[in-house]
């Protein structure tokens, strides 16, 4: 059973500067509701009962949102409900997603857990729920996948596909973080939903810095695949919204307001 989810929230949000020098992008409202609440709702609907937020001292505003204002807590039952299920850990140096995941190592109880990247919203169909259901059948790791334009492959983790399981799922042979267009093995990109095994912490402990001097979760996943751990790519049916840039944020807000 997958009952715990982790959400890395310590990112600097450089793509949304200067706004992110004073505010956490994950709290920016979309149709009146902070982006991170859409992610929390996806978790709750998928049966998750504990969510670990990885924040930093600079992003304590996120904790405040759930904790500080007693009037708000009395007023909005929903925030109280969220608060009960959230734990906080800190990543004060922005060393990458792999390092963020490693910070949760003492909190994870079961053999598998879910990770959601808050810049990636998926609406209309619950991607985490669909991935948990495949995980239940195949008892292995699952990651979300979406076809992207060839010319943008260097912005994503890119899959090398192995055989298909069914129309929405395939086994992964390899995954490469932000390859260049010439060496990219496909245009199937990693989107920010992962079901990862607890044993990834052993790999992350020794993980060296990769592209851009960051510790990438993709590199640790790659090692696990090489060690014969099965990973499935799930082509999700929902609609993907990129909230990591100002253009994406505005477009996503409009899209959510319409839906
Ligand atoms: C991260 C991952 C990348 C993935 C992407 C999805 O990249 O490292 O593999 O494709 O999220 O949004 P980032 O957006 O942090 O550059």
Short mmCIF file of C-alpha atoms and ligand atoms in Angstrom, two decimals:
data_model
loop_
_atom_site.label_atom_id
_atom_site.label_comp_id
_atom_site.label_asym_id
_atom_site.label_seq_id
_atom_site.Cartn_x
_atom_site.Cartn_y
_atom_site.Cartn_z
CA UNK A 1 0.00 0.00 0.00
CA UNK A 2 1.22 3.50 -0.81
CA UNK A 3 0.25 5.76 2.05
CA UNK A 4 3.03 8.35 2.17
CA UNK A 5 3.85 11.08 -0.33
CA UNK A 6 6.73 13.54 -0.42
CA UNK A 7 6.69 16.97 -2.08
CA UNK A 8 9.96 18.84 -2.68
CA UNK A 9 9.23 22.52 -2.02
CA UNK A 10 12.66 23.94 -1.26
CA UNK A 11 13.41 24.95 -4.87
CA UNK A 12 14.48 28.55 -5.41
CA UNK A 13 11.98 29.21 -8.18
CA UNK A 14 14.54 31.04 -10.32
CA UNK A 15 12.23 30.79 -13.33
CA UNK A 16 9.72 32.96 -11.46
CA UNK A 17 12.06 35.66 -10.16
CA UNK A 18 11.72 38.35 -8.84
CA UNK A 19 8.39 37.20 -7.40
CA UNK A 20 10.00 34.16 -5.75
CA UNK A 21 12.51 36.35 -3.92
CA UNK A 22 9.66 37.34 -1.60
CA UNK A 23 7.04 34.62 -2.03
CA UNK A 24 6.76 30.84 -2.45
CA UNK A 25 5.53 30.04 -5.95
CA UNK A 26 3.64 26.99 -4.63
CA UNK A 27 1.29 29.32 -2.73
CA UNK A 28 0.39 31.39 -5.79
CA UNK A 29 -3.37 31.10 -6.19
CA UNK A 30 -4.85 29.43 -9.20
CA UNK A 31 -8.55 30.12 -9.45
CA UNK A 32 -8.45 31.21 -5.80
CA UNK A 33 -6.56 28.20 -4.43
CA UNK A 34 -2.78 27.82 -3.90
CA UNK A 35 -1.16 25.48 -6.43
CA UNK A 36 0.09 23.17 -3.70
CA UNK A 37 -3.49 22.46 -2.58
CA UNK A 38 -4.24 20.91 -5.97
CA UNK A 39 -1.31 18.58 -5.36
CA UNK A 40 -2.57 17.79 -1.83
CA UNK A 41 -6.06 17.07 -3.14
CA UNK A 42 -4.60 14.69 -5.72
CA UNK A 43 -2.83 12.87 -2.85
CA UNK A 44 -5.90 12.67 -0.63
CA UNK A 45 -8.06 11.36 -3.47
CA UNK A 46 -5.39 8.75 -4.24
CA UNK A 47 -5.57 7.42 -0.66
CA UNK A 48 -2.41 9.04 0.77
CA UNK A 49 -2.61 9.72 4.50
CA UNK A 50 0.74 11.38 5.22
CA UNK A 51 2.52 14.01 3.14
CA UNK A 52 6.09 15.13 3.81
CA UNK A 53 6.89 18.66 2.68
CA UNK A 54 10.58 19.32 2.02
CA UNK A 55 10.96 23.06 2.63
CA UNK A 56 13.85 25.39 3.51
CA UNK A 57 14.33 28.22 5.99
CA UNK A 58 13.70 30.60 3.11
CA UNK A 59 10.35 28.97 2.41
CA UNK A 60 8.92 28.82 5.93
CA UNK A 61 6.00 30.81 4.54
CA UNK A 62 4.63 27.47 3.35
CA UNK A 63 4.54 26.12 6.90
CA UNK A 64 2.98 29.40 8.08
CA UNK A 65 0.18 29.01 5.57
CA UNK A 66 -0.91 25.80 7.27
CA UNK A 67 -0.03 26.67 10.86
CA UNK A 68 -0.03 30.34 11.76
CA UNK A 69 -3.44 31.81 11.48
CA UNK A 70 -5.77 30.32 14.07
CA UNK A 71 -8.72 32.26 12.65
CA UNK A 72 -8.13 30.73 9.27
CA UNK A 73 -7.83 27.31 10.82
CA UNK A 74 -11.17 27.76 12.55
CA UNK A 75 -12.71 29.10 9.43
CA UNK A 76 -11.51 26.64 6.87
CA UNK A 77 -11.85 23.03 7.90
CA UNK A 78 -9.89 22.00 4.84
CA UNK A 79 -6.67 23.66 5.98
CA UNK A 80 -7.03 21.90 9.32
CA UNK A 81 -7.43 18.62 7.52
CA UNK A 82 -4.31 19.27 5.42
CA UNK A 83 -2.34 20.31 8.50
CA UNK A 84 -3.04 16.98 10.21
CA UNK A 85 -1.45 15.03 7.40
CA UNK A 86 1.63 17.20 6.70
CA UNK A 87 5.11 16.75 8.18
CA UNK A 88 8.02 19.07 7.41
CA UNK A 89 11.67 18.32 6.74
CA UNK A 90 14.31 20.85 5.69
CA UNK A 91 16.64 21.12 2.71
CA UNK A 92 18.48 24.40 3.25
CA UNK A 93 20.96 24.05 0.38
CA UNK A 94 19.44 23.73 -3.09
CA UNK A 95 21.42 20.64 -4.10
CA UNK A 96 18.76 19.09 -6.34
CA UNK A 97 15.75 16.79 -6.25
CA UNK A 98 17.82 13.73 -5.33
CA UNK A 99 19.13 15.51 -2.25
CA UNK A 100 15.58 16.66 -1.37
CA UNK A 101 14.33 13.07 -1.49
CA UNK A 102 17.26 11.92 0.67
CA UNK A 103 16.15 14.34 3.42
CA UNK A 104 13.01 12.23 3.97
CA UNK A 105 14.88 8.94 4.56
CA UNK A 106 14.00 8.65 8.25
CA UNK A 107 10.32 9.36 7.66
CA UNK A 108 9.46 6.74 5.05
CA UNK A 109 7.86 3.63 6.57
CA UNK A 110 6.80 1.36 3.71
CA UNK A 111 8.76 -0.13 0.82
CA UNK A 112 7.35 2.34 -1.70
CA UNK A 113 6.29 5.98 -1.53
CA UNK A 114 4.91 8.60 -3.89
CA UNK A 115 6.68 11.81 -4.92
CA UNK A 116 4.95 14.76 -6.61
CA UNK A 117 6.75 17.77 -8.09
CA UNK A 118 4.69 20.88 -7.42
CA UNK A 119 5.49 22.61 -10.74
CA UNK A 120 3.65 19.84 -12.55
CA UNK A 121 -0.12 19.96 -12.18
CA UNK A 122 -2.19 17.25 -13.80
CA UNK A 123 -5.92 17.95 -13.94
CA UNK A 124 -9.07 16.12 -15.07
CA UNK A 125 -7.79 12.63 -14.16
CA UNK A 126 -5.92 11.69 -11.00
CA UNK A 127 -2.48 10.60 -12.18
CA UNK A 128 -1.26 9.44 -8.73
CA UNK A 129 -4.34 7.24 -8.31
CA UNK A 130 -3.79 5.58 -11.71
CA UNK A 131 -0.11 5.03 -10.91
CA UNK A 132 -0.89 3.50 -7.51
CA UNK A 133 -3.27 1.09 -9.19
CA UNK A 134 -0.55 -0.10 -11.63
CA UNK A 135 1.90 -0.38 -8.76
CA UNK A 136 -0.57 -2.64 -6.93
CA UNK A 137 -0.71 -4.96 -9.93
CA UNK A 138 2.98 -5.01 -10.83
CA UNK A 139 4.58 -4.37 -7.41
CA UNK A 140 7.27 -2.09 -8.84
CA UNK A 141 8.15 1.57 -9.35
CA UNK A 142 6.08 3.77 -11.66
CA UNK A 143 6.79 7.20 -13.17
CA UNK A 144 4.56 9.52 -15.18
CA UNK A 145 5.31 9.98 -18.87
CA UNK A 146 4.24 12.44 -21.53
CA UNK A 147 5.29 12.92 -25.15
CA UNK A 148 7.01 16.28 -25.62
CA UNK A 149 8.22 18.17 -28.67
CA UNK A 150 11.60 16.81 -29.84
CA UNK A 151 13.19 20.25 -29.68
CA UNK A 152 12.44 20.49 -25.93
CA UNK A 153 13.99 17.18 -24.79
CA UNK A 154 16.86 18.98 -23.03
CA UNK A 155 14.37 20.37 -20.49
CA UNK A 156 13.23 16.96 -19.22
CA UNK A 157 14.24 13.52 -18.00
CA UNK A 158 13.83 11.33 -21.11
CA UNK A 159 12.92 7.62 -21.21
CA UNK A 160 14.35 4.83 -23.27
CA UNK A 161 11.34 2.55 -23.59
CA UNK A 162 11.35 -1.21 -23.20
CA UNK A 163 8.33 -3.34 -24.08
CA UNK A 164 4.75 -2.10 -23.73
CA UNK A 165 2.55 -3.51 -20.98
CA UNK A 166 -0.69 -2.02 -22.35
CA UNK A 167 -1.72 1.15 -24.13
CA UNK A 168 -0.85 3.42 -21.19
CA UNK A 169 2.10 1.61 -19.61
CA UNK A 170 5.57 0.46 -20.64
CA UNK A 171 8.69 -0.86 -18.98
CA UNK A 172 11.63 1.54 -18.83
CA UNK A 173 15.04 0.46 -20.11
CA UNK A 174 16.84 3.68 -19.19
CA UNK A 175 16.21 7.32 -18.29
CA UNK A 176 18.49 10.27 -18.99
CA UNK A 177 18.32 13.68 -17.34
CA UNK A 178 18.05 16.53 -19.83
CA UNK A 179 19.79 14.91 -22.83
CA UNK A 180 20.65 16.92 -25.89
CA UNK A 181 18.49 16.55 -28.94
CA UNK A 182 21.01 14.35 -30.77
CA UNK A 183 21.45 11.72 -28.06
CA UNK A 184 17.89 11.69 -26.62
CA UNK A 185 16.56 8.10 -26.74
CA UNK A 186 12.93 9.23 -27.32
CA UNK A 187 10.58 12.15 -26.78
CA UNK A 188 8.83 10.47 -23.83
CA UNK A 189 9.50 12.78 -20.89
CA UNK A 190 9.41 12.24 -17.15
CA UNK A 191 6.62 14.26 -15.53
CA UNK A 192 6.68 14.94 -11.79
CA UNK A 193 4.89 11.89 -10.36
CA UNK A 194 7.02 9.01 -9.11
CA UNK A 195 6.41 5.85 -7.09
CA UNK A 196 9.85 5.12 -5.70
CA UNK A 197 11.27 2.25 -3.62
CA UNK A 198 12.69 2.85 -0.18
CA UNK A 199 15.94 1.30 -1.35
CA UNK A 200 16.60 4.47 -3.39
CA UNK A 201 17.92 6.06 -0.17
CA UNK A 202 20.90 3.68 -0.24
CA UNK A 203 21.70 4.86 -3.79
CA UNK A 204 21.13 8.54 -2.97
CA UNK A 205 23.54 8.35 -0.05
CA UNK A 206 26.36 7.79 -2.56
CA UNK A 207 24.90 9.74 -5.47
CA UNK A 208 27.37 12.13 -7.12
CA UNK A 209 26.37 15.48 -8.57
CA UNK A 210 25.18 15.32 -12.18
CA UNK A 211 24.05 17.88 -14.79
CA UNK A 212 24.27 21.48 -13.57
CA UNK A 213 26.06 20.36 -10.38
CA UNK A 214 22.82 19.00 -8.85
CA UNK A 215 22.01 15.63 -7.33
CA UNK A 216 19.33 14.29 -9.65
CA UNK A 217 16.69 11.76 -8.69
CA UNK A 218 16.85 10.61 -12.34
CA UNK A 219 20.48 9.48 -11.89
CA UNK A 220 19.59 7.40 -8.81
CA UNK A 221 16.64 5.84 -10.70
CA UNK A 222 19.01 5.00 -13.53
CA UNK A 223 21.26 3.09 -11.12
CA UNK A 224 18.27 1.17 -9.76
CA UNK A 225 17.20 0.21 -13.32
CA UNK A 226 20.75 -1.00 -14.05
CA UNK A 227 20.52 -3.15 -10.91
CA UNK A 228 17.44 -4.82 -12.44
CA UNK A 229 14.75 -3.04 -10.46
CA UNK A 230 11.63 -2.73 -12.59
CA UNK A 231 10.34 0.74 -13.46
CA UNK A 232 7.14 1.40 -15.40
CA UNK A 233 6.40 4.53 -17.44
CA UNK A 234 2.74 5.55 -17.19
CA UNK A 235 1.34 7.73 -20.00
CA UNK A 236 -1.28 9.56 -17.98
CA UNK A 237 -4.67 10.56 -19.32
CA UNK A 238 -5.12 13.88 -17.49
CA UNK A 239 -4.12 17.29 -18.76
CA UNK A 240 -0.63 18.52 -17.91
CA UNK A 241 -0.13 22.11 -16.72
CA UNK A 242 3.36 23.57 -16.28
CA UNK A 243 3.39 26.00 -13.36
CA UNK A 244 7.14 26.58 -13.13
CA UNK A 245 7.31 29.70 -15.31
CA UNK A 246 5.26 32.91 -15.35
CA UNK A 247 3.89 32.12 -18.80
CA UNK A 248 3.00 28.57 -17.69
CA UNK A 249 1.45 29.81 -14.46
CA UNK A 250 -0.83 32.27 -16.23
CA UNK A 251 -1.83 29.72 -18.86
CA UNK A 252 -2.46 27.06 -16.20
CA UNK A 253 -4.58 29.44 -14.10
CA UNK A 254 -6.80 30.17 -17.09
CA UNK A 255 -7.07 26.47 -17.90
CA UNK A 256 -8.08 25.60 -14.32
CA UNK A 257 -10.64 28.41 -14.24
CA UNK A 258 -12.22 26.97 -17.39
CA UNK A 259 -12.32 23.37 -16.16
C1 LIG B 1 12.58 17.64 -12.96
C2 LIG B 1 13.24 16.30 -13.28
C3 LIG B 1 13.05 15.95 -14.76
C4 LIG B 1 11.57 15.95 -15.08
C5 LIG B 1 10.93 17.30 -14.69
C6 LIG B 1 9.41 17.25 -14.84
O1 LIG B 1 13.27 18.65 -13.66
O2 LIG B 1 14.61 16.37 -12.94
O3 LIG B 1 13.59 14.68 -15.01
O4 LIG B 1 11.39 15.71 -16.47
O5 LIG B 1 11.22 17.62 -13.33
O6 LIG B 1 8.87 18.50 -14.60
P1 LIG B 1 13.20 20.22 -13.24
O7 LIG B 1 11.84 20.70 -13.62
O8 LIG B 1 13.45 20.28 -11.78
O9 LIG B 1 14.28 20.89 -14.05
#
